[in-house]
JSON list of C-alpha atoms in Angstrom, two decimals:
[
{"chain": "A", "resi": 127, "resn": "MET", "atom": "CA", "xyz": [-34.11, 25.81, 8.20]},
{"chain": "A", "resi": 128, "resn": "LEU", "atom": "CA", "xyz": [-33.63, 21.98, 6.73]},
{"chain": "A", "resi": 129, "resn": "LYS", "atom": "CA", "xyz": [-29.85, 22.51, 6.22]},
{"chain": "A", "resi": 130, "resn": "TRP", "atom": "CA", "xyz": [-29.83, 23.04, 10.21]},
{"chain": "A", "resi": 131, "resn": "ILE", "atom": "CA", "xyz": [-31.50, 19.70, 10.55]},
{"chain": "A", "resi": 132, "resn": "VAL", "atom": "CA", "xyz": [-29.53, 17.57, 7.85]},
{"chain": "A", "resi": 133, "resn": "LEU", "atom": "CA", "xyz": [-26.34, 19.41, 9.99]},
{"chain": "A", "resi": 134, "resn": "ALA", "atom": "CA", "xyz": [-27.79, 18.32, 13.38]},
{"chain": "A", "resi": 135, "resn": "LEU", "atom": "CA", "xyz": [-28.70, 14.75, 11.83]},
{"chain": "A", "resi": 136, "resn": "VAL", "atom": "CA", "xyz": [-25.14, 14.48, 10.55]},
{"chain": "A", "resi": 137, "resn": "LEU", "atom": "CA", "xyz": [-22.98, 15.94, 13.94]},
{"chain": "A", "resi": 138, "resn": "VAL", "atom": "CA", "xyz": [-25.11, 14.04, 16.85]},
{"chain": "A", "resi": 139, "resn": "PRO", "atom": "CA", "xyz": [-24.51, 10.93, 15.65]},
{"chain": "A", "resi": 140, "resn": "LEU", "atom": "CA", "xyz": [-20.72, 11.76, 15.15]},
{"chain": "A", "resi": 141, "resn": "VAL", "atom": "CA", "xyz": [-20.29, 13.51, 18.54]},
{"chain": "A", "resi": 142, "resn": "VAL", "atom": "CA", "xyz": [-21.97, 10.55, 19.90]},
{"chain": "A", "resi": 143, "resn": "LEU", "atom": "CA", "xyz": [-19.61, 8.44, 18.33]},
{"chain": "A", "resi": 144, "resn": "ALA", "atom": "CA", "xyz": [-17.00, 10.35, 19.74]},
{"chain": "A", "resi": 145, "resn": "LEU", "atom": "CA", "xyz": [-17.78, 9.97, 23.03]},
{"chain": "A", "resi": 146, "resn": "VAL", "atom": "CA", "xyz": [-18.35, 5.88, 22.64]},
{"chain": "A", "resi": 147, "resn": "VAL", "atom": "CA", "xyz": [-14.81, 6.03, 20.69]},
{"chain": "A", "resi": 148, "resn": "ARG", "atom": "CA", "xyz": [-13.04, 8.45, 23.26]},
{"chain": "A", "resi": 149, "resn": "PRO", "atom": "CA", "xyz": [-13.14, 5.85, 26.17]},
{"chain": "A", "resi": 150, "resn": "VAL", "atom": "CA", "xyz": [-11.43, 2.86, 24.28]},
{"chain": "A", "resi": 151, "resn": "LEU", "atom": "CA", "xyz": [-8.98, 4.86, 22.66]},
{"chain": "A", "resi": 152, "resn": "ALA", "atom": "CA", "xyz": [-7.75, 5.90, 26.39]},
{"chain": "A", "resi": 153, "resn": "ARG", "atom": "CA", "xyz": [-7.25, 2.24, 27.13]},
{"chain": "A", "resi": 154, "resn": "LEU", "atom": "CA", "xyz": [-5.23, 1.16, 24.23]},
{"chain": "A", "resi": 155, "resn": "PRO", "atom": "CA", "xyz": [-1.61, 1.94, 25.57]},
{"chain": "A", "resi": 156, "resn": "HIS", "atom": "CA", "xyz": [-3.20, -0.34, 28.33]},
{"chain": "A", "resi": 157, "resn": "LEU", "atom": "CA", "xyz": [-4.33, -2.95, 26.22]},
{"chain": "A", "resi": 158, "resn": "ARG", "atom": "CA", "xyz": [-1.32, -2.81, 24.69]},
{"chain": "A", "resi": 159, "resn": "ARG", "atom": "CA", "xyz": [0.47, -3.87, 27.07]},
{"chain": "A", "resi": 160, "resn": "ALA", "atom": "CA", "xyz": [-1.64, -6.61, 28.18]},
{"chain": "A", "resi": 161, "resn": "VAL", "atom": "CA", "xyz": [-1.15, -8.21, 24.81]},
{"chain": "A", "resi": 162, "resn": "GLY", "atom": "CA", "xyz": [2.90, -7.54, 25.34]},
{"chain": "A", "resi": 163, "resn": "ARG", "atom": "CA", "xyz": [2.19, -9.68, 28.55]},
{"chain": "A", "resi": 164, "resn": "LEU", "atom": "CA", "xyz": [0.07, -11.90, 27.09]},
{"chain": "A", "resi": 165, "resn": "GLN", "atom": "CA", "xyz": [2.40, -13.00, 23.60]},
{"chain": "A", "resi": 166, "resn": "ARG", "atom": "CA", "xyz": [5.00, -13.57, 26.18]},
{"chain": "A", "resi": 167, "resn": "ARG", "atom": "CA", "xyz": [3.20, -15.55, 28.11]},
{"chain": "A", "resi": 168, "resn": "ALA", "atom": "CA", "xyz": [2.48, -17.38, 24.92]},
{"chain": "A", "resi": 169, "resn": "ASP", "atom": "CA", "xyz": [5.73, -17.75, 24.46]},
{"chain": "A", "resi": 170, "resn": "GLU", "atom": "CA", "xyz": [7.26, -19.40, 27.38]},
{"chain": "A", "resi": 171, "resn": "ALA", "atom": "CA", "xyz": [3.82, -21.70, 27.14]},
{"chain": "A", "resi": 172, "resn": "ALA", "atom": "CA", "xyz": [5.17, -23.17, 23.96]},
{"chain": "A", "resi": 173, "resn": "ALA", "atom": "CA", "xyz": [8.41, -23.65, 25.15]},
{"chain": "A", "resi": 174, "resn": "LEU", "atom": "CA", "xyz": [7.07, -25.08, 28.61]},
{"chain": "A", "resi": 175, "resn": "SER", "atom": "CA", "xyz": [5.76, -27.50, 26.02]},
{"chain": "A", "resi": 176, "resn": "ALA", "atom": "CA", "xyz": [8.48, -28.57, 23.79]},
{"chain": "A", "resi": 177, "resn": "ALA", "atom": "CA", "xyz": [10.08, -29.27, 27.49]},
{"chain": "A", "resi": 178, "resn": "ALA", "atom": "CA", "xyz": [7.31, -31.61, 28.00]},
{"chain": "A", "resi": 179, "resn": "GLU", "atom": "CA", "xyz": [7.52, -33.23, 24.82]},
{"chain": "A", "resi": 180, "resn": "SER", "atom": "CA", "xyz": [11.19, -33.67, 25.57]},
{"chain": "A", "resi": 181, "resn": "LEU", "atom": "CA", "xyz": [10.77, -35.07, 28.50]},
{"chain": "A", "resi": 182, "resn": "GLN", "atom": "CA", "xyz": [7.70, -37.37, 27.59]},
{"chain": "A", "resi": 183, "resn": "GLN", "atom": "CA", "xyz": [10.02, -39.10, 24.81]},
{"chain": "A", "resi": 184, "resn": "ARG", "atom": "CA", "xyz": [12.74, -39.40, 27.53]},
{"chain": "A", "resi": 185, "resn": "ALA", "atom": "CA", "xyz": [10.27, -41.04, 29.83]},
{"chain": "A", "resi": 186, "resn": "GLU", "atom": "CA", "xyz": [8.91, -43.25, 27.48]},
{"chain": "A", "resi": 187, "resn": "SER", "atom": "CA", "xyz": [12.36, -44.14, 26.61]},
{"chain": "A", "resi": 188, "resn": "LEU", "atom": "CA", "xyz": [13.32, -45.21, 29.81]},
{"chain": "A", "resi": 189, "resn": "GLN", "atom": "CA", "xyz": [10.43, -47.28, 30.58]},
{"chain": "A", "resi": 190, "resn": "SER", "atom": "CA", "xyz": [11.35, -49.36, 27.24]},
{"chain": "A", "resi": 191, "resn": "ARG", "atom": "CA", "xyz": [14.86, -49.87, 28.71]},
{"chain": "A", "resi": 192, "resn": "LEU", "atom": "CA", "xyz": [13.28, -50.66, 32.08]},
{"chain": "A", "resi": 193, "resn": "GLU", "atom": "CA", "xyz": [11.35, -52.98, 30.17]},
{"chain": "A", "resi": 194, "resn": "THR", "atom": "CA", "xyz": [14.29, -54.95, 28.58]},
{"chain": "A", "resi": 195, "resn": "THR", "atom": "CA", "xyz": [16.10, -55.01, 31.51]},
{"chain": "A", "resi": 196, "resn": "GLU", "atom": "CA", "xyz": [13.47, -56.49, 33.99]},
{"chain": "A", "resi": 197, "resn": "GLN", "atom": "CA", "xyz": [12.87, -59.42, 31.05]},
{"chain": "A", "resi": 198, "resn": "ARG", "atom": "CA", "xyz": [16.68, -59.77, 31.44]},
{"chain": "A", "resi": 199, "resn": "LEU", "atom": "CA", "xyz": [16.92, -59.98, 35.40]},
{"chain": "A", "resi": 200, "resn": "THR", "atom": "CA", "xyz": [13.76, -62.49, 34.56]},
{"chain": "A", "resi": 201, "resn": "LEU", "atom": "CA", "xyz": [15.68, -64.50, 32.39]},
{"chain": "A", "resi": 202, "resn": "ILE", "atom": "CA", "xyz": [19.07, -63.89, 34.83]},
{"chain": "A", "resi": 203, "resn": "ARG", "atom": "CA", "xyz": [16.69, -64.93, 37.73]},
{"chain": "A", "resi": 204, "resn": "ALA", "atom": "CA", "xyz": [15.57, -68.20, 35.71]},
{"chain": "A", "resi": 205, "resn": "ARG", "atom": "CA", "xyz": [18.86, -69.71, 34.97]},
{"chain": "A", "resi": 206, "resn": "ARG", "atom": "CA", "xyz": [19.66, -68.89, 38.39]},
{"chain": "A", "resi": 207, "resn": "GLY", "atom": "CA", "xyz": [16.78, -70.72, 39.85]},
{"chain": "A", "resi": 208, "resn": "ASP", "atom": "CA", "xyz": [16.08, -68.31, 42.20]}
]
């Protein structure tokens, strides 16, 4: 009798665990595909971030050139008396 009680105390939780784990295991292929899509999006985001940083540096360079051009234009106008 004690053997059956011990066996039930071991087997019942294992059966419950198997029933709980089964739906998760059934979703694994979907989760794997979702992880792949998220990884591709993360790679795209990293590439876009690098492009945005490059554009930011170019904009700062152009801003500096614009300020220099404005200063030169101001000096030219001052010399001409405009």
